[in-house]
Amino acid sequence: MSRQEARLTSGAPVRRPRDRKAQLARAAAELFGRRGYHAVGVNDIAAAAGVTGPALYRHFQNKQDVLGYVLLTGVDKLTVRVCTAVEGVENDPERGLRPLLEAAAEVSIEERALTALWRWQGRHLHAGDQKEIRRRVGALLAQWLKGLRALRPELDDGAADVICFAALSVFGSVGDHHATLPTPEFTRLLARLGETVVRTPLPTEQAPTVWRTRAPAPTRREELLTAATRLFRDRGFHAVSMEDIGAAAGIAGPSIYRHFTSKSDILLAASRRMADRLRLGLDNSLATATNAEDALRRLVRSYVDTVLRSDDLIAVYTAELVNLPERDGKELRVLQREYVTEWVRLLREVRPGMSDPAARVVVHAALTIVNDLPRTGRVNGRATLAAELAALAAAVLVAD
């Protein structure tokens, strides 16, 4: 018999831990990060925290409420940690920049699971919690921008947004991978990558247009695939039905099954297409390069072009593989790892003193910048975005 059970049977009062709500939130964050939001139930969270399901409802109304608490608390932690450092940049931009970047790096590493949770599970929040998080993050972002403008007064508002969001992507990238380093080294590396972004000159001209022949009219299958990937990106795989996909494509529900056997079949087709596009870009970059650095720069431009043509696909490919059948998901995760490993190999040829874990941190920072900014409303309409993405990613990879 447990101690708690003994107290219950003896009639003695049971003392609840004062931090029970925080304990439940920590358990939920770990489960959401490991299994995904939809695979976790209220009873799973309660069991992980060592309480019963009904006990959880004393603190939270439902699973969405738990997620909102976890993420809002995380945003508040970030704000407290970097607020003083942001003020330092405003007062003395040159001397204040590194403490700010190191503070942001420390929080990102310490709250790595929370960073991943926000990046990939935030869309499951209540609308009210989403709005409140945007408000709090927006207030902090305004301070960041004020400090950045003091450091680089030549930037116009749009360019300052690009630099600011790219730097945030560097810190957010730790939620996209499992590579790790000793904490002091990890912090210094992330801060240095953030500073590289902040100081990178942005191109003022558009990237050269990539010539393409006119695409044929989409088939019904293509229309369904396009509609589905957009819905998966916006709502998440589990929140989309086959009827939703058919309606978005203007196709009656039963007709979908002439092209795809299930929703998972659509997800698999989208993921394989993205994997094929990335592999083609990799092969072309390696085949035409003169050396490792040239290959890396070509690969950056190829990746930027592929993401800008496939922003829905890349979002699904990076976030939804967990929802595939085990065999298919495993196959595609292997392809993802192999693709990143080629970037790491090239980077270590260019910078032979860099360890494998450090190279992986750098590569993921560059990839995350390219993945994030086309999905950021304040910058994704810029005519120069392709050139800016290529410049920022290349700077992160090859700058000293």
Tab-separated table of C-alpha atoms in Angstrom:
chain	number	residue	atom	x	y	z
A	1	MET	CA	0.000	0.000	0.000
A	2	SER	CA	1.361	3.427	-0.921
A	3	ARG	CA	1.755	6.218	1.621
A	4	GLN	CA	-1.071	8.138	-0.012
A	5	GLU	CA	-3.357	5.096	0.075
A	6	ALA	CA	-2.509	4.560	3.733
A	7	ARG	CA	-3.507	8.114	4.558
A	8	LEU	CA	-6.760	7.727	2.691
A	9	THR	CA	-7.707	4.511	4.491
A	10	SER	CA	-6.675	5.879	7.872
A	11	GLY	CA	-8.763	9.011	7.509
A	12	ALA	CA	-5.709	11.279	7.875
A	13	PRO	CA	-5.794	14.404	5.674
A	14	VAL	CA	-3.886	14.176	2.418
A	15	ARG	CA	-1.591	17.097	1.770
A	16	ARG	CA	-1.371	18.051	-1.865
A	17	PRO	CA	1.951	19.403	-3.093
A	18	ARG	CA	1.854	23.172	-3.406
A	19	ASP	CA	3.302	22.959	-6.906
A	20	ARG	CA	0.854	20.327	-8.197
A	21	LYS	CA	-0.192	22.513	-11.147
A	22	ALA	CA	3.427	23.021	-12.183
A	23	GLN	CA	4.076	19.293	-11.713
A	24	LEU	CA	1.195	18.442	-14.045
A	25	ALA	CA	2.433	21.003	-16.567
A	26	ARG	CA	5.942	19.497	-16.574
A	27	ALA	CA	4.549	16.001	-17.092
A	28	ALA	CA	2.325	17.214	-19.923
A	29	ALA	CA	5.150	19.078	-21.650
A	30	GLU	CA	7.316	15.966	-21.642
A	31	LEU	CA	4.509	13.768	-23.000
A	32	PHE	CA	3.416	16.264	-25.668
A	33	GLY	CA	6.993	16.602	-26.842
A	34	ARG	CA	7.651	12.867	-26.971
A	35	ARG	CA	4.346	11.579	-28.382
A	36	GLY	CA	2.657	14.587	-29.956
A	37	TYR	CA	-0.372	16.452	-28.659
A	38	HIS	CA	-3.067	14.171	-30.075
A	39	ALA	CA	-1.472	10.963	-28.804
A	40	VAL	CA	-1.611	12.136	-25.183
A	41	GLY	CA	-4.750	11.924	-23.046
A	42	VAL	CA	-5.696	13.592	-19.775
A	43	ASN	CA	-5.254	10.313	-17.934
A	44	ASP	CA	-1.748	9.937	-19.399
A	45	ILE	CA	-0.781	13.321	-17.987
A	46	ALA	CA	-2.311	12.531	-14.606
A	47	ALA	CA	-0.548	9.163	-14.410
A	48	ALA	CA	2.818	10.696	-15.323
A	49	ALA	CA	2.365	13.195	-12.477
A	50	GLY	CA	1.279	10.487	-10.036
A	51	VAL	CA	-2.330	11.615	-9.622
A	52	THR	CA	-5.737	10.491	-10.827
A	53	GLY	CA	-7.578	11.893	-13.812
A	54	PRO	CA	-10.197	13.698	-11.688
A	55	ALA	CA	-7.401	15.325	-9.674
A	56	LEU	CA	-6.093	16.980	-12.840
A	57	TYR	CA	-9.438	18.705	-13.353
A	58	ARG	CA	-8.960	20.617	-10.095
A	59	HIS	CA	-6.269	22.585	-11.930
A	60	PHE	CA	-7.154	22.420	-15.648
A	61	GLN	CA	-10.388	22.240	-17.587
A	62	ASN	CA	-9.017	19.990	-20.342
A	63	LYS	CA	-5.918	19.033	-22.296
A	64	GLN	CA	-5.916	22.266	-24.310
A	65	ASP	CA	-5.929	24.219	-21.072
A	66	VAL	CA	-2.819	22.319	-19.956
A	67	LEU	CA	-1.018	23.111	-23.207
A	68	GLY	CA	-1.916	26.787	-22.903
A	69	TYR	CA	-0.579	26.963	-19.350
A	70	VAL	CA	2.658	25.241	-20.339
A	71	LEU	CA	3.359	27.603	-23.228
A	72	LEU	CA	2.242	30.821	-21.522
A	73	THR	CA	4.442	29.989	-18.548
A	74	GLY	CA	7.339	29.363	-20.918
A	75	VAL	CA	6.887	32.715	-22.647
A	76	ASP	CA	6.902	34.437	-19.253
A	77	LYS	CA	10.165	32.681	-18.319
A	78	LEU	CA	11.752	33.837	-21.552
A	79	THR	CA	10.571	37.407	-20.990
A	80	VAL	CA	11.959	37.553	-17.447
A	81	ARG	CA	15.324	36.145	-18.520
A	82	VAL	CA	15.978	38.407	-21.493
A	83	CYS	CA	14.170	41.623	-20.515
A	84	THR	CA	17.154	43.157	-18.721
A	85	ALA	CA	19.485	42.083	-21.512
A	86	VAL	CA	17.224	43.722	-24.111
A	87	GLU	CA	17.423	46.984	-22.193
A	88	GLY	CA	21.211	46.673	-22.281
A	89	VAL	CA	21.170	46.591	-26.084
A	90	GLU	CA	19.019	49.713	-26.210
A	91	ASN	CA	21.420	51.574	-23.884
A	92	ASP	CA	24.707	50.387	-25.419
A	93	PRO	CA	24.150	48.284	-28.572
A	94	GLU	CA	27.721	47.043	-29.035
A	95	ARG	CA	28.359	46.056	-25.435
A	96	GLY	CA	24.829	44.842	-24.791
A	97	LEU	CA	24.448	42.534	-27.789
A	98	ARG	CA	26.425	39.531	-26.561
A	99	PRO	CA	24.748	39.352	-23.101
A	100	LEU	CA	21.354	39.412	-24.833
A	101	LEU	CA	22.304	36.642	-27.253
A	102	GLU	CA	23.802	34.527	-24.482
A	103	ALA	CA	20.668	34.952	-22.350
A	104	ALA	CA	18.470	33.879	-25.274
A	105	ALA	CA	20.750	30.913	-25.957
A	106	GLU	CA	20.681	29.809	-22.308
A	107	VAL	CA	16.893	29.902	-22.154
A	108	SER	CA	16.564	28.012	-25.457
A	109	ILE	CA	18.845	25.245	-24.225
A	110	GLU	CA	17.345	25.032	-20.726
A	111	GLU	CA	13.791	25.015	-22.110
A	112	ARG	CA	14.549	22.908	-25.171
A	113	ALA	CA	11.481	20.703	-24.827
A	114	LEU	CA	9.313	23.791	-24.424
A	115	THR	CA	10.841	25.354	-27.540
A	116	ALA	CA	9.948	22.249	-29.556
A	117	LEU	CA	6.462	22.225	-28.067
A	118	TRP	CA	5.776	25.807	-29.100
A	119	ARG	CA	7.140	25.307	-32.603
A	120	TRP	CA	5.098	22.220	-33.431
A	121	GLN	CA	2.141	22.016	-31.011
A	122	GLY	CA	1.179	25.681	-30.567
A	123	ARG	CA	-1.516	25.480	-33.240
A	124	HIS	CA	-3.548	23.191	-30.940
A	125	LEU	CA	-4.099	25.987	-28.415
A	126	HIS	CA	-7.417	27.643	-27.712
A	127	ALA	CA	-7.838	30.764	-29.836
A	128	GLY	CA	-7.703	32.874	-26.679
A	129	ASP	CA	-4.378	31.369	-25.577
A	130	GLN	CA	-2.948	31.801	-29.071
A	131	LYS	CA	-3.919	35.461	-29.032
A	132	GLU	CA	-2.420	36.001	-25.580
A	133	ILE	CA	0.859	34.317	-26.513
A	134	ARG	CA	1.090	36.447	-29.652
A	135	ARG	CA	0.483	39.546	-27.539
A	136	ARG	CA	3.209	38.696	-25.031
A	137	VAL	CA	5.692	37.589	-27.690
A	138	GLY	CA	4.869	40.682	-29.736
A	139	ALA	CA	5.697	42.966	-26.812
A	140	LEU	CA	9.045	41.218	-26.322
A	141	LEU	CA	9.727	41.261	-30.054
A	142	ALA	CA	9.151	45.013	-30.157
A	143	GLN	CA	11.921	45.422	-27.580
A	144	TRP	CA	14.255	43.200	-29.592
A	145	LEU	CA	13.597	45.274	-32.680
A	146	LYS	CA	14.234	48.499	-30.814
A	147	GLY	CA	17.627	47.217	-29.700
A	148	LEU	CA	18.443	45.915	-33.177
A	149	ARG	CA	17.607	49.260	-34.775
A	150	ALA	CA	19.982	50.935	-32.331
A	151	LEU	CA	22.732	48.502	-33.383
A	152	ARG	CA	22.014	48.721	-37.115
A	153	PRO	CA	20.306	52.043	-37.817
A	154	GLU	CA	20.734	51.579	-41.579
A	155	LEU	CA	18.063	48.859	-41.631
A	156	ASP	CA	14.546	49.758	-42.702
A	157	ASP	CA	11.603	48.199	-40.868
A	158	GLY	CA	11.304	45.211	-43.206
A	159	ALA	CA	15.003	44.359	-43.122
A	160	ALA	CA	15.036	44.676	-39.321
A	161	ASP	CA	12.143	42.196	-39.157
A	162	VAL	CA	14.065	39.723	-41.328
A	163	ILE	CA	17.169	39.935	-39.138
A	164	CYS	CA	15.173	39.707	-35.913
A	165	PHE	CA	13.104	36.672	-36.954
A	166	ALA	CA	16.176	34.939	-38.381
A	167	ALA	CA	18.012	35.361	-35.078
A	168	LEU	CA	15.010	33.954	-33.208
A	169	SER	CA	15.026	30.985	-35.602
A	170	VAL	CA	18.620	30.248	-34.607
A	171	PHE	CA	17.561	29.901	-30.975
A	172	GLY	CA	14.357	28.069	-31.882
A	173	SER	CA	16.283	25.549	-33.977
A	174	VAL	CA	17.320	23.623	-30.855
A	175	GLY	CA	13.754	22.317	-30.719
A	176	ASP	CA	14.162	20.655	-34.124
A	177	HIS	CA	16.997	18.226	-33.352
A	178	HIS	CA	18.708	16.257	-30.587
A	179	ALA	CA	22.359	17.195	-31.137
A	180	THR	CA	23.902	18.452	-27.931
A	181	LEU	CA	27.107	19.882	-26.511
A	182	PRO	CA	28.349	20.778	-23.028
A	183	THR	CA	26.117	23.646	-21.933
A	184	PRO	CA	28.799	26.397	-21.920
A	185	GLU	CA	29.974	25.408	-25.408
A	186	PHE	CA	26.401	25.066	-26.664
A	187	THR	CA	25.527	28.518	-25.306
A	188	ARG	CA	28.581	30.160	-26.871
A	189	LEU	CA	27.917	28.523	-30.234
A	190	LEU	CA	24.253	29.577	-30.386
A	191	ALA	CA	25.117	33.107	-29.270
A	192	ARG	CA	27.825	33.319	-31.941
A	193	LEU	CA	25.399	32.100	-34.630
A	194	GLY	CA	22.854	34.649	-33.435
A	195	GLU	CA	25.452	37.413	-33.646
A	196	THR	CA	26.427	36.298	-37.153
A	197	VAL	CA	22.797	36.718	-38.208
A	198	VAL	CA	22.433	40.090	-36.517
A	199	ARG	CA	25.544	41.448	-38.258
A	200	THR	CA	24.989	39.916	-41.716
A	201	PRO	CA	24.547	42.488	-44.508
A	202	LEU	CA	21.319	41.809	-46.373
A	203	PRO	CA	21.287	41.829	-50.187
A	204	THR	CA	19.264	44.614	-51.747
A	205	GLU	CA	18.590	42.870	-55.052
A	206	GLN	CA	16.355	39.929	-55.797
A	207	ALA	CA	17.886	36.512	-56.295
A	208	PRO	CA	18.183	35.454	-59.950
A	209	THR	CA	14.948	33.961	-61.230
A	210	VAL	CA	15.101	30.202	-61.641
A	211	TRP	CA	13.766	29.390	-65.094
A	212	ARG	CA	11.041	26.786	-65.229
A	213	THR	CA	8.821	25.609	-67.987
A	214	ARG	CA	5.115	26.180	-67.439
A	215	ALA	CA	3.596	23.449	-65.339
A	216	PRO	CA	0.750	21.409	-66.815
A	217	ALA	CA	-2.740	21.813	-65.419
A	218	PRO	CA	-2.998	19.923	-62.104
A	219	THR	CA	-4.700	16.555	-62.065
A	220	ARG	CA	-7.387	15.679	-59.530
A	221	ARG	CA	-4.764	13.815	-57.529
A	222	GLU	CA	-2.527	16.883	-57.494
A	223	GLU	CA	-5.405	19.097	-56.408
A	224	LEU	CA	-6.130	16.765	-53.513
A	225	LEU	CA	-2.473	16.591	-52.507
A	226	THR	CA	-2.161	20.387	-52.583
A	227	ALA	CA	-5.346	20.907	-50.572
A	228	ALA	CA	-4.390	18.267	-48.014
A	229	THR	CA	-0.894	19.578	-47.365
A	230	ARG	CA	-2.227	23.085	-46.809
A	231	LEU	CA	-4.817	21.774	-44.327
A	232	PHE	CA	-2.269	19.567	-42.542
A	233	ARG	CA	0.042	22.560	-42.207
A	234	ASP	CA	-2.650	24.918	-40.913
A	235	ARG	CA	-4.622	22.603	-38.618
A	236	GLY	CA	-2.476	19.549	-37.989
A	237	PHE	CA	-2.993	16.050	-39.360
A	238	HIS	CA	-5.488	14.862	-36.745
A	239	ALA	CA	-7.751	17.902	-37.076
A	240	VAL	CA	-8.317	17.294	-40.805
A	241	SER	CA	-10.803	14.785	-42.236
A	242	MET	CA	-11.033	13.296	-45.709
A	243	GLU	CA	-14.238	15.301	-46.127
A	244	ASP	CA	-12.329	18.493	-45.314
A	245	ILE	CA	-9.759	17.638	-47.971
A	246	GLY	CA	-12.406	16.892	-50.572
A	247	ALA	CA	-14.249	20.127	-49.816
A	248	ALA	CA	-11.045	22.176	-50.089
A	249	ALA	CA	-10.300	20.608	-53.470
A	250	GLY	CA	-13.902	20.848	-54.678
A	251	ILE	CA	-14.215	17.069	-54.872
A	252	ALA	CA	-16.985	14.950	-53.346
A	253	GLY	CA	-15.823	12.833	-50.410
A	254	PRO	CA	-16.156	9.342	-51.965
A	255	SER	CA	-14.249	10.451	-55.090
A	256	ILE	CA	-11.121	11.004	-52.990
A	257	TYR	CA	-10.720	7.256	-52.575
A	258	ARG	CA	-10.120	6.829	-56.294
A	259	HIS	CA	-6.794	8.603	-55.751
A	260	PHE	CA	-5.782	7.881	-52.134
A	261	THR	CA	-6.762	4.992	-49.901
A	262	SER	CA	-6.585	6.991	-46.663
A	263	LYS	CA	-5.496	10.226	-45.060
A	264	SER	CA	-2.191	8.567	-44.129
A	265	ASP	CA	-1.706	7.690	-47.795
A	266	ILE	CA	-1.947	11.397	-48.670
A	267	LEU	CA	0.529	12.317	-45.945
A	268	LEU	CA	2.923	9.645	-47.175
A	269	ALA	CA	2.704	10.893	-50.771
A	270	ALA	CA	3.388	14.486	-49.657
A	271	SER	CA	6.337	13.447	-47.500
A	272	ARG	CA	7.941	11.325	-50.196
A	273	ARG	CA	7.587	14.148	-52.694
A	274	MET	CA	9.407	16.531	-50.366
A	275	ALA	CA	12.137	13.973	-49.732
A	276	ASP	CA	12.601	13.498	-53.477
A	277	ARG	CA	12.853	17.250	-54.123
A	278	LEU	CA	15.461	17.674	-51.421
A	279	ARG	CA	17.505	14.735	-52.682
A	280	LEU	CA	17.429	16.072	-56.232
A	281	GLY	CA	18.716	19.448	-55.056
A	282	LEU	CA	21.461	17.761	-53.061
A	283	ASP	CA	22.588	15.604	-55.986
A	284	ASN	CA	22.636	18.565	-58.388
A	285	SER	CA	24.633	20.689	-55.938
A	286	LEU	CA	27.245	17.991	-55.436
A	287	ALA	CA	27.486	17.235	-59.158
A	288	THR	CA	28.175	20.853	-60.186
A	289	ALA	CA	30.358	22.075	-57.289
A	290	THR	CA	34.083	22.760	-57.519
A	291	ASN	CA	34.825	22.182	-53.825
A	292	ALA	CA	33.090	21.634	-50.478
A	293	GLU	CA	32.363	25.320	-49.814
A	294	ASP	CA	30.975	25.791	-53.309
A	295	ALA	CA	28.812	22.693	-52.801
A	296	LEU	CA	27.523	24.076	-49.509
A	297	ARG	CA	26.624	27.442	-51.042
A	298	ARG	CA	24.916	25.730	-53.990
A	299	LEU	CA	23.035	23.515	-51.564
A	300	VAL	CA	21.858	26.574	-49.622
A	301	ARG	CA	20.478	28.168	-52.785
A	302	SER	CA	18.848	24.898	-53.803
A	303	TYR	CA	17.243	24.494	-50.382
A	304	VAL	CA	15.915	28.048	-50.389
A	305	ASP	CA	14.407	27.545	-53.845
A	306	THR	CA	12.872	24.198	-52.853
A	307	VAL	CA	11.331	25.556	-49.642
A	308	LEU	CA	9.893	28.631	-51.354
A	309	ARG	CA	8.265	26.363	-53.943
A	310	SER	CA	7.125	23.838	-51.352
A	311	ASP	CA	6.382	25.681	-48.111
A	312	ASP	CA	3.339	23.539	-47.291
A	313	LEU	CA	5.223	20.351	-48.108
A	314	ILE	CA	8.241	21.235	-45.986
A	315	ALA	CA	6.014	22.127	-43.030
A	316	VAL	CA	4.278	18.757	-43.250
A	317	TYR	CA	7.555	16.886	-43.857
A	318	THR	CA	9.170	18.362	-40.753
A	319	ALA	CA	6.197	18.129	-38.383
A	320	GLU	CA	3.849	15.284	-39.287
A	321	LEU	CA	5.930	12.130	-39.873
A	322	VAL	CA	4.937	10.914	-36.418
A	323	ASN	CA	1.440	10.352	-37.830
A	324	LEU	CA	2.555	7.905	-40.515
A	325	PRO	CA	2.440	4.126	-40.067
A	326	GLU	CA	5.588	3.031	-38.233
A	327	ARG	CA	7.367	1.497	-41.235
A	328	ASP	CA	6.788	4.504	-43.495
A	329	GLY	CA	7.640	6.994	-40.768
A	330	LYS	CA	10.892	5.196	-40.026
A	331	GLU	CA	11.873	5.165	-43.711
A	332	LEU	CA	11.296	8.903	-44.100
A	333	ARG	CA	13.081	9.800	-40.879
A	334	VAL	CA	16.098	7.909	-42.215
A	335	LEU	CA	15.925	10.007	-45.396
A	336	GLN	CA	15.756	13.190	-43.299
A	337	ARG	CA	18.808	12.172	-41.277
A	338	GLU	CA	20.770	11.218	-44.386
A	339	TYR	CA	20.010	14.584	-45.970
A	340	VAL	CA	21.181	16.528	-42.908
A	341	THR	CA	24.251	14.300	-42.640
A	342	GLU	CA	25.357	15.398	-46.115
A	343	TRP	CA	25.181	19.036	-45.003
A	344	VAL	CA	27.182	18.161	-41.896
A	345	ARG	CA	29.811	16.340	-43.961
A	346	LEU	CA	30.278	19.324	-46.270
A	347	LEU	CA	30.423	21.764	-43.366
A	348	ARG	CA	33.109	19.739	-41.611
A	349	GLU	CA	35.147	19.706	-44.818
A	350	VAL	CA	34.911	23.492	-44.930
A	351	ARG	CA	35.587	23.804	-41.178
A	352	PRO	CA	37.664	20.720	-40.302
A	353	GLY	CA	38.123	21.665	-36.640
A	354	MET	CA	34.397	21.508	-35.932
A	355	SER	CA	32.964	18.494	-34.090
A	356	ASP	CA	30.063	16.514	-35.491
A	357	PRO	CA	27.581	17.691	-32.797
A	358	ALA	CA	28.586	21.338	-33.295
A	359	ALA	CA	28.240	20.988	-37.070
A	360	ARG	CA	24.745	19.560	-36.626
A	361	VAL	CA	23.751	22.501	-34.422
A	362	VAL	CA	25.016	24.919	-37.085
A	363	VAL	CA	23.326	23.088	-39.972
A	364	HIS	CA	19.974	22.972	-38.186
A	365	ALA	CA	20.220	26.681	-37.379
A	366	ALA	CA	20.694	27.458	-41.081
A	367	LEU	CA	17.878	25.130	-42.166
A	368	THR	CA	15.481	26.549	-39.566
A	369	ILE	CA	16.010	30.110	-40.793
A	370	VAL	CA	15.034	28.989	-44.294
A	371	ASN	CA	12.074	26.977	-43.006
A	372	ASP	CA	10.694	29.666	-40.703
A	373	LEU	CA	10.788	32.963	-42.540
A	374	PRO	CA	8.592	31.953	-45.512
A	375	ARG	CA	5.913	31.096	-42.914
A	376	THR	CA	6.286	34.421	-41.079
A	377	GLY	CA	3.639	36.873	-42.227
A	378	ARG	CA	5.643	40.016	-41.554
A	379	VAL	CA	8.409	39.073	-43.999
A	380	ASN	CA	7.182	36.414	-46.419
A	381	GLY	CA	5.989	38.903	-49.035
A	382	ARG	CA	9.401	40.515	-49.544
A	383	ALA	CA	10.675	40.509	-53.131
A	384	THR	CA	14.229	40.022	-51.831
A	385	LEU	CA	13.386	37.179	-49.428
A	386	ALA	CA	15.047	34.398	-51.459
A	387	ALA	CA	18.333	36.307	-51.639
A	388	GLU	CA	18.097	37.215	-47.951
A	389	LEU	CA	17.481	33.632	-46.891
A	390	ALA	CA	20.442	32.410	-48.920
A	391	ALA	CA	22.701	35.118	-47.493
A	392	LEU	CA	21.693	34.450	-43.881
A	393	ALA	CA	21.934	30.659	-44.133
A	394	ALA	CA	25.311	30.839	-45.869
A	395	ALA	CA	26.599	33.289	-43.268
A	396	VAL	CA	25.611	30.935	-40.445
A	397	LEU	CA	27.343	28.025	-42.161
A	398	VAL	CA	30.610	29.469	-43.400
A	399	ALA	CA	31.293	32.652	-41.411
A	400	ASP	CA	34.293	32.510	-39.102
